[in-house]
């Protein structure tokens, strides 16, 4: 189990990094064997950001190696997260935790502020939805404005922004948002000191284009499962293929990106269908 806060690390030759969402220890081991950079724990049957049990989180975090960041989904802001989940030692020890804005209440900004204080802004990731209008979520612009306001005080700057889709019907991220909007959002989040992950039913052939927009992480689940079904099981060979696809695309474009999140134990430097 982790017992520290995250720090950024310099970009590696195969940036952006690959985040793979897993539901148990066996999937985590497959993701690590395939070369995933970040092991993200969630329960896909419970929604886009479905929370796993504290027991599952503890088991996966314990199985992760020292070179992997470990994050977990805590569900949607409107639903909690449950105090028992937030207080669990396994959750308190994670590198990052993320919460979604689906069905967000009118006071979502105040509730996000309160949750950031509770879990620690330096490991807090907000998930915004490209299909926001279909799930009662605030638009990307509103979330970016909230992040920018917090970043005016460096100690309040949150760790990261995840741009995802809430509706998992096979339509991917680029169905809902154009490249120019994504690129601007990535730039604004970086200016606010946050790393950016792109998700939303990304397939292998989406990764080179998405990587060219400058995110720090590309996040998948379905693409790493057999038949591209997020309800399936993570396979190491598919993760390896996704990782190689990102590596090849990055080397071809020579995109210069901002630092990835990294576990603080590395002190050598000052970061249903598919996910």
Short mmCIF file of C-alpha atoms in Angstrom, two decimals:
data_model
loop_
_atom_site.label_atom_id
_atom_site.label_comp_id
_atom_site.label_asym_id
_atom_site.label_seq_id
_atom_site.Cartn_x
_atom_site.Cartn_y
_atom_site.Cartn_z
CA UNK A 1 0.00 0.00 0.00
CA UNK A 2 1.22 3.52 -0.75
CA UNK A 3 1.78 6.02 2.03
CA UNK A 4 2.86 9.16 0.23
CA UNK A 5 1.79 11.94 -2.09
CA UNK A 6 2.64 12.04 -5.81
CA UNK A 7 5.26 14.18 -7.51
CA UNK A 8 5.86 14.87 -11.19
CA UNK A 9 8.57 13.16 -13.14
CA UNK A 10 10.32 14.15 -16.36
CA UNK A 11 8.83 13.00 -19.64
CA UNK A 12 10.06 9.58 -20.72
CA UNK A 13 10.91 8.70 -24.33
CA UNK A 14 7.53 7.02 -24.87
CA UNK A 15 5.28 9.78 -23.54
CA UNK A 16 2.35 10.21 -23.16
CA UNK A 17 1.90 7.47 -20.61
CA UNK A 18 -0.69 4.71 -20.62
CA UNK A 19 -3.29 4.40 -17.86
CA UNK A 20 -5.19 1.12 -17.69
CA UNK A 21 -8.27 0.74 -15.52
CA UNK A 22 -8.45 -2.60 -13.72
CA UNK A 23 -11.01 -4.27 -11.49
CA UNK A 24 -8.83 -6.76 -9.58
CA UNK A 25 -5.29 -7.94 -8.87
CA UNK A 26 -5.14 -10.31 -11.85
CA UNK A 27 -6.00 -7.48 -14.23
CA UNK A 28 -3.48 -5.19 -12.53
CA UNK A 29 -0.74 -7.74 -13.06
CA UNK A 30 -1.71 -8.10 -16.72
CA UNK A 31 -1.65 -4.33 -17.16
CA UNK A 32 1.78 -4.04 -15.54
CA UNK A 33 3.12 -6.94 -17.61
CA UNK A 34 1.93 -5.14 -20.73
CA UNK A 35 3.74 -1.93 -19.81
CA UNK A 36 1.03 0.31 -18.35
CA UNK A 37 2.38 3.39 -16.55
CA UNK A 38 -0.60 3.99 -14.27
CA UNK A 39 -2.79 1.33 -12.68
CA UNK A 40 -6.25 2.73 -12.13
CA UNK A 41 -8.74 0.86 -9.97
CA UNK A 42 -12.44 0.99 -10.75
CA UNK A 43 -15.53 -1.19 -11.13
CA UNK A 44 -16.74 -0.83 -14.73
CA UNK A 45 -20.12 -2.37 -13.93
CA UNK A 46 -20.81 0.62 -11.66
CA UNK A 47 -20.44 3.29 -14.36
CA UNK A 48 -17.77 5.37 -16.04
CA UNK A 49 -16.10 6.08 -12.70
CA UNK A 50 -17.51 3.23 -10.66
CA UNK A 51 -15.75 2.81 -7.32
CA UNK A 52 -14.25 -0.53 -6.34
CA UNK A 53 -14.48 -1.79 -2.77
CA UNK A 54 -11.85 -0.77 -0.20
CA UNK A 55 -10.71 -4.40 -0.12
CA UNK A 56 -10.13 -4.48 -3.87
CA UNK A 57 -8.30 -1.16 -3.75
CA UNK A 58 -6.05 -2.42 -0.97
CA UNK A 59 -5.26 -5.65 -2.83
CA UNK A 60 -4.44 -3.93 -6.11
CA UNK A 61 -2.35 -1.21 -4.46
CA UNK A 62 -0.38 -3.86 -2.59
CA UNK A 63 0.28 -5.73 -5.85
CA UNK A 64 1.57 -2.66 -7.70
CA UNK A 65 5.30 -2.25 -8.16
CA UNK A 66 7.21 0.81 -7.00
CA UNK A 67 7.47 2.09 -10.58
CA UNK A 68 3.71 2.39 -11.08
CA UNK A 69 1.38 5.16 -10.04
CA UNK A 70 -1.85 3.82 -8.56
CA UNK A 71 -5.14 5.68 -8.77
CA UNK A 72 -8.76 4.86 -8.09
CA UNK A 73 -12.18 6.09 -9.12
CA UNK A 74 -14.41 7.25 -6.27
CA UNK A 75 -17.61 7.50 -8.28
CA UNK A 76 -19.64 10.61 -9.05
CA UNK A 77 -19.56 13.73 -6.88
CA UNK A 78 -23.34 13.73 -6.60
CA UNK A 79 -23.31 10.27 -4.96
CA UNK A 80 -20.72 10.80 -2.26
CA UNK A 81 -18.13 9.38 -2.21
CA UNK A 82 -19.06 7.26 0.84
CA UNK A 83 -17.21 8.27 4.03
CA UNK A 84 -16.22 4.63 4.57
CA UNK A 85 -14.42 4.66 1.21
CA UNK A 86 -12.67 7.97 1.82
CA UNK A 87 -11.50 6.89 5.28
CA UNK A 88 -10.19 3.49 4.18
CA UNK A 89 -6.39 3.29 4.68
CA UNK A 90 -5.98 1.84 1.18
CA UNK A 91 -7.68 4.87 -0.37
CA UNK A 92 -5.74 7.36 1.75
CA UNK A 93 -2.52 5.78 0.51
CA UNK A 94 -3.23 6.04 -3.21
CA UNK A 95 -1.23 8.33 -5.48
CA UNK A 96 -4.38 9.78 -7.02
CA UNK A 97 -8.13 9.63 -6.59
CA UNK A 98 -10.66 10.84 -9.11
CA UNK A 99 -14.30 11.83 -9.01
CA UNK A 100 -16.77 12.47 -11.83
CA UNK A 101 -19.20 15.32 -12.37
CA UNK A 102 -22.15 13.41 -13.83
CA UNK A 103 -25.45 14.69 -12.44
CA UNK A 104 -23.57 17.40 -10.58
CA UNK A 105 -25.65 19.49 -8.16
CA UNK A 106 -25.88 23.26 -8.40
CA UNK A 107 -23.24 23.62 -5.67
CA UNK A 108 -20.76 21.32 -7.40
CA UNK A 109 -17.90 23.82 -7.09
CA UNK A 110 -18.25 24.05 -3.31
CA UNK A 111 -18.54 20.28 -3.04
CA UNK A 112 -15.44 19.78 -5.17
CA UNK A 113 -13.56 22.26 -2.98
CA UNK A 114 -14.61 20.35 0.13
CA UNK A 115 -13.60 17.00 -1.36
CA UNK A 116 -10.25 18.37 -2.52
CA UNK A 117 -9.57 19.50 1.03
CA UNK A 118 -10.55 16.11 2.38
CA UNK A 119 -8.43 13.97 0.08
CA UNK A 120 -5.66 16.53 -0.55
CA UNK A 121 -5.53 18.73 -3.63
CA UNK A 122 -2.12 17.36 -4.62
CA UNK A 123 -3.64 13.96 -5.39
CA UNK A 124 -7.12 15.02 -6.53
CA UNK A 125 -8.22 14.44 -10.13
CA UNK A 126 -11.50 15.76 -11.54
CA UNK A 127 -13.19 13.87 -14.35
CA UNK A 128 -15.17 15.99 -16.78
CA UNK A 129 -17.37 14.52 -19.47
CA UNK A 130 -17.25 15.43 -23.15
CA UNK A 131 -20.90 14.33 -23.33
CA UNK A 132 -21.74 16.52 -20.34
CA UNK A 133 -25.10 17.79 -21.58
CA UNK A 134 -26.41 14.22 -21.77
CA UNK A 135 -25.56 13.34 -18.17
CA UNK A 136 -26.28 16.57 -16.31
CA UNK A 137 -22.62 17.47 -15.88
CA UNK A 138 -21.07 20.95 -16.02
CA UNK A 139 -19.35 21.77 -19.32
CA UNK A 140 -15.61 21.44 -19.74
CA UNK A 141 -15.19 25.22 -19.73
CA UNK A 142 -16.80 25.53 -16.29
CA UNK A 143 -14.54 22.86 -14.82
CA UNK A 144 -11.47 24.53 -16.30
CA UNK A 145 -12.51 27.86 -14.79
CA UNK A 146 -12.82 26.16 -11.39
CA UNK A 147 -9.33 24.66 -11.78
CA UNK A 148 -7.86 28.00 -12.81
CA UNK A 149 -9.36 29.73 -9.79
CA UNK A 150 -7.85 27.16 -7.43
CA UNK A 151 -4.46 27.37 -9.15
CA UNK A 152 -4.20 31.04 -8.18
CA UNK A 153 -3.08 29.63 -4.82
CA UNK A 154 -0.45 26.97 -5.61
CA UNK A 155 -1.24 24.87 -2.56
CA UNK A 156 -4.85 24.59 -3.79
CA UNK A 157 -3.99 23.49 -7.35
CA UNK A 158 -5.38 20.05 -8.05
CA UNK A 159 -3.26 17.24 -9.48
CA UNK A 160 -5.05 16.43 -12.68
CA UNK A 161 -7.91 16.58 -15.15
CA UNK A 162 -9.47 13.55 -16.82
CA UNK A 163 -11.52 14.21 -19.95
CA UNK A 164 -13.77 11.20 -20.42
CA UNK A 165 -17.19 10.15 -21.67
CA UNK A 166 -19.98 9.10 -19.34
CA UNK A 167 -22.01 7.25 -21.96
CA UNK A 168 -20.38 3.93 -22.81
CA UNK A 169 -22.14 2.94 -26.01
CA UNK A 170 -19.17 2.65 -28.34
CA UNK A 171 -19.03 6.34 -29.30
CA UNK A 172 -15.58 7.61 -28.47
CA UNK A 173 -14.21 10.86 -27.10
CA UNK A 174 -13.74 12.43 -30.53
CA UNK A 175 -17.42 11.90 -31.32
CA UNK A 176 -18.28 14.43 -28.62
CA UNK A 177 -15.50 17.01 -28.75
CA UNK A 178 -13.29 18.46 -31.47
CA UNK A 179 -9.51 18.55 -31.49
CA UNK A 180 -9.23 22.30 -31.06
CA UNK A 181 -11.35 22.20 -27.91
CA UNK A 182 -9.29 19.35 -26.48
CA UNK A 183 -6.00 21.08 -27.27
CA UNK A 184 -7.17 24.30 -25.60
CA UNK A 185 -8.36 22.40 -22.55
CA UNK A 186 -5.05 20.58 -22.24
CA UNK A 187 -3.18 23.88 -22.47
CA UNK A 188 -5.35 25.53 -19.81
CA UNK A 189 -5.04 22.57 -17.44
CA UNK A 190 -1.26 22.56 -17.85
CA UNK A 191 -1.22 26.29 -17.12
CA UNK A 192 -3.10 25.50 -13.91
CA UNK A 193 -0.39 23.03 -12.94
CA UNK A 194 -2.41 19.88 -13.64
CA UNK A 195 -1.64 16.85 -15.74
CA UNK A 196 -4.24 15.76 -18.29
CA UNK A 197 -5.55 12.31 -19.15
CA UNK A 198 -7.74 11.64 -22.18
CA UNK A 199 -10.20 8.75 -22.07
CA UNK A 200 -13.60 7.85 -23.47
CA UNK A 201 -13.82 4.60 -25.45
CA UNK A 202 -10.39 5.15 -26.97
CA UNK A 203 -9.31 2.43 -29.40
CA UNK A 204 -5.80 1.60 -30.51
CA UNK A 205 -6.20 3.60 -33.72
CA UNK A 206 -7.31 6.67 -31.71
CA UNK A 207 -4.13 6.79 -29.66
CA UNK A 208 -1.67 8.36 -32.16
CA UNK A 209 -4.04 11.23 -32.92
CA UNK A 210 -4.94 11.80 -29.27
CA UNK A 211 -1.27 11.70 -28.31
CA UNK A 212 -0.57 14.50 -30.80
CA UNK A 213 -2.85 16.84 -28.82
CA UNK A 214 -0.41 16.89 -25.91
CA UNK A 215 -2.01 14.98 -23.01
CA UNK A 216 0.12 13.42 -20.29
CA UNK A 217 -1.82 10.17 -20.16
CA UNK A 218 -4.08 8.18 -22.45
CA UNK A 219 -6.56 6.14 -20.41
CA UNK A 220 -8.20 2.90 -21.53
CA UNK A 221 -10.09 -0.11 -20.39
CA UNK A 222 -12.11 -1.57 -23.25
CA UNK A 223 -9.22 -1.35 -25.72
CA UNK A 224 -7.19 -3.54 -23.36
CA UNK A 225 -9.96 -6.16 -23.11
CA UNK A 226 -10.82 -8.94 -25.54
CA UNK A 227 -13.17 -7.79 -28.32
CA UNK A 228 -12.85 -4.22 -27.02
CA UNK A 229 -15.50 -4.88 -24.37
CA UNK A 230 -14.91 -2.95 -21.13
CA UNK A 231 -16.86 -5.67 -19.31
CA UNK A 232 -14.24 -8.22 -20.30
CA UNK A 233 -10.82 -8.97 -18.82
CA UNK A 234 -7.60 -6.98 -19.27
CA UNK A 235 -5.03 -8.79 -21.41
CA UNK A 236 -1.29 -8.16 -21.22
CA UNK A 237 -0.79 -8.59 -24.97
CA UNK A 238 -3.41 -5.94 -25.76
CA UNK A 239 -1.89 -3.54 -23.23
CA UNK A 240 1.51 -4.15 -24.82
CA UNK A 241 0.10 -3.32 -28.24
CA UNK A 242 -1.45 -0.09 -26.95
CA UNK A 243 1.81 0.90 -25.28
CA UNK A 244 3.78 0.25 -28.45
CA UNK A 245 1.27 2.24 -30.48
CA UNK A 246 1.78 5.26 -28.20
CA UNK A 247 5.55 4.85 -28.24
CA UNK A 248 5.69 4.68 -32.03
CA UNK A 249 3.41 7.69 -32.43
CA UNK A 250 5.43 9.77 -29.99
CA UNK A 251 8.73 8.96 -31.62
CA UNK A 252 7.26 9.85 -35.00
CA UNK A 253 5.95 13.24 -33.93
CA UNK A 254 8.54 14.15 -31.27
CA UNK A 255 5.81 15.83 -29.23
CA UNK A 256 7.23 17.56 -26.18
CA UNK A 257 4.94 17.00 -23.22
CA UNK A 258 4.74 18.05 -19.56
CA UNK A 259 5.77 15.70 -16.73
CA UNK A 260 3.79 12.60 -15.94
CA UNK A 261 2.64 11.98 -12.39
CA UNK A 262 4.92 9.66 -10.47
CA UNK A 263 4.97 7.99 -7.12
CA UNK A 264 6.79 10.08 -4.52
CA UNK A 265 9.06 7.17 -3.65
CA UNK A 266 11.01 8.11 -6.79
CA UNK A 267 13.11 10.96 -5.43
CA UNK A 268 15.39 11.19 -8.44
CA UNK A 269 13.33 14.08 -9.92
CA UNK A 270 11.08 16.95 -8.81
CA UNK A 271 3.22 13.65 -12.04
CA UNK A 272 -21.32 -1.16 -21.66
CA UNK A 273 -17.84 -0.74 -23.77
CA UNK A 274 -14.47 0.87 -23.71
CA UNK A 275 -13.06 3.04 -20.81
#
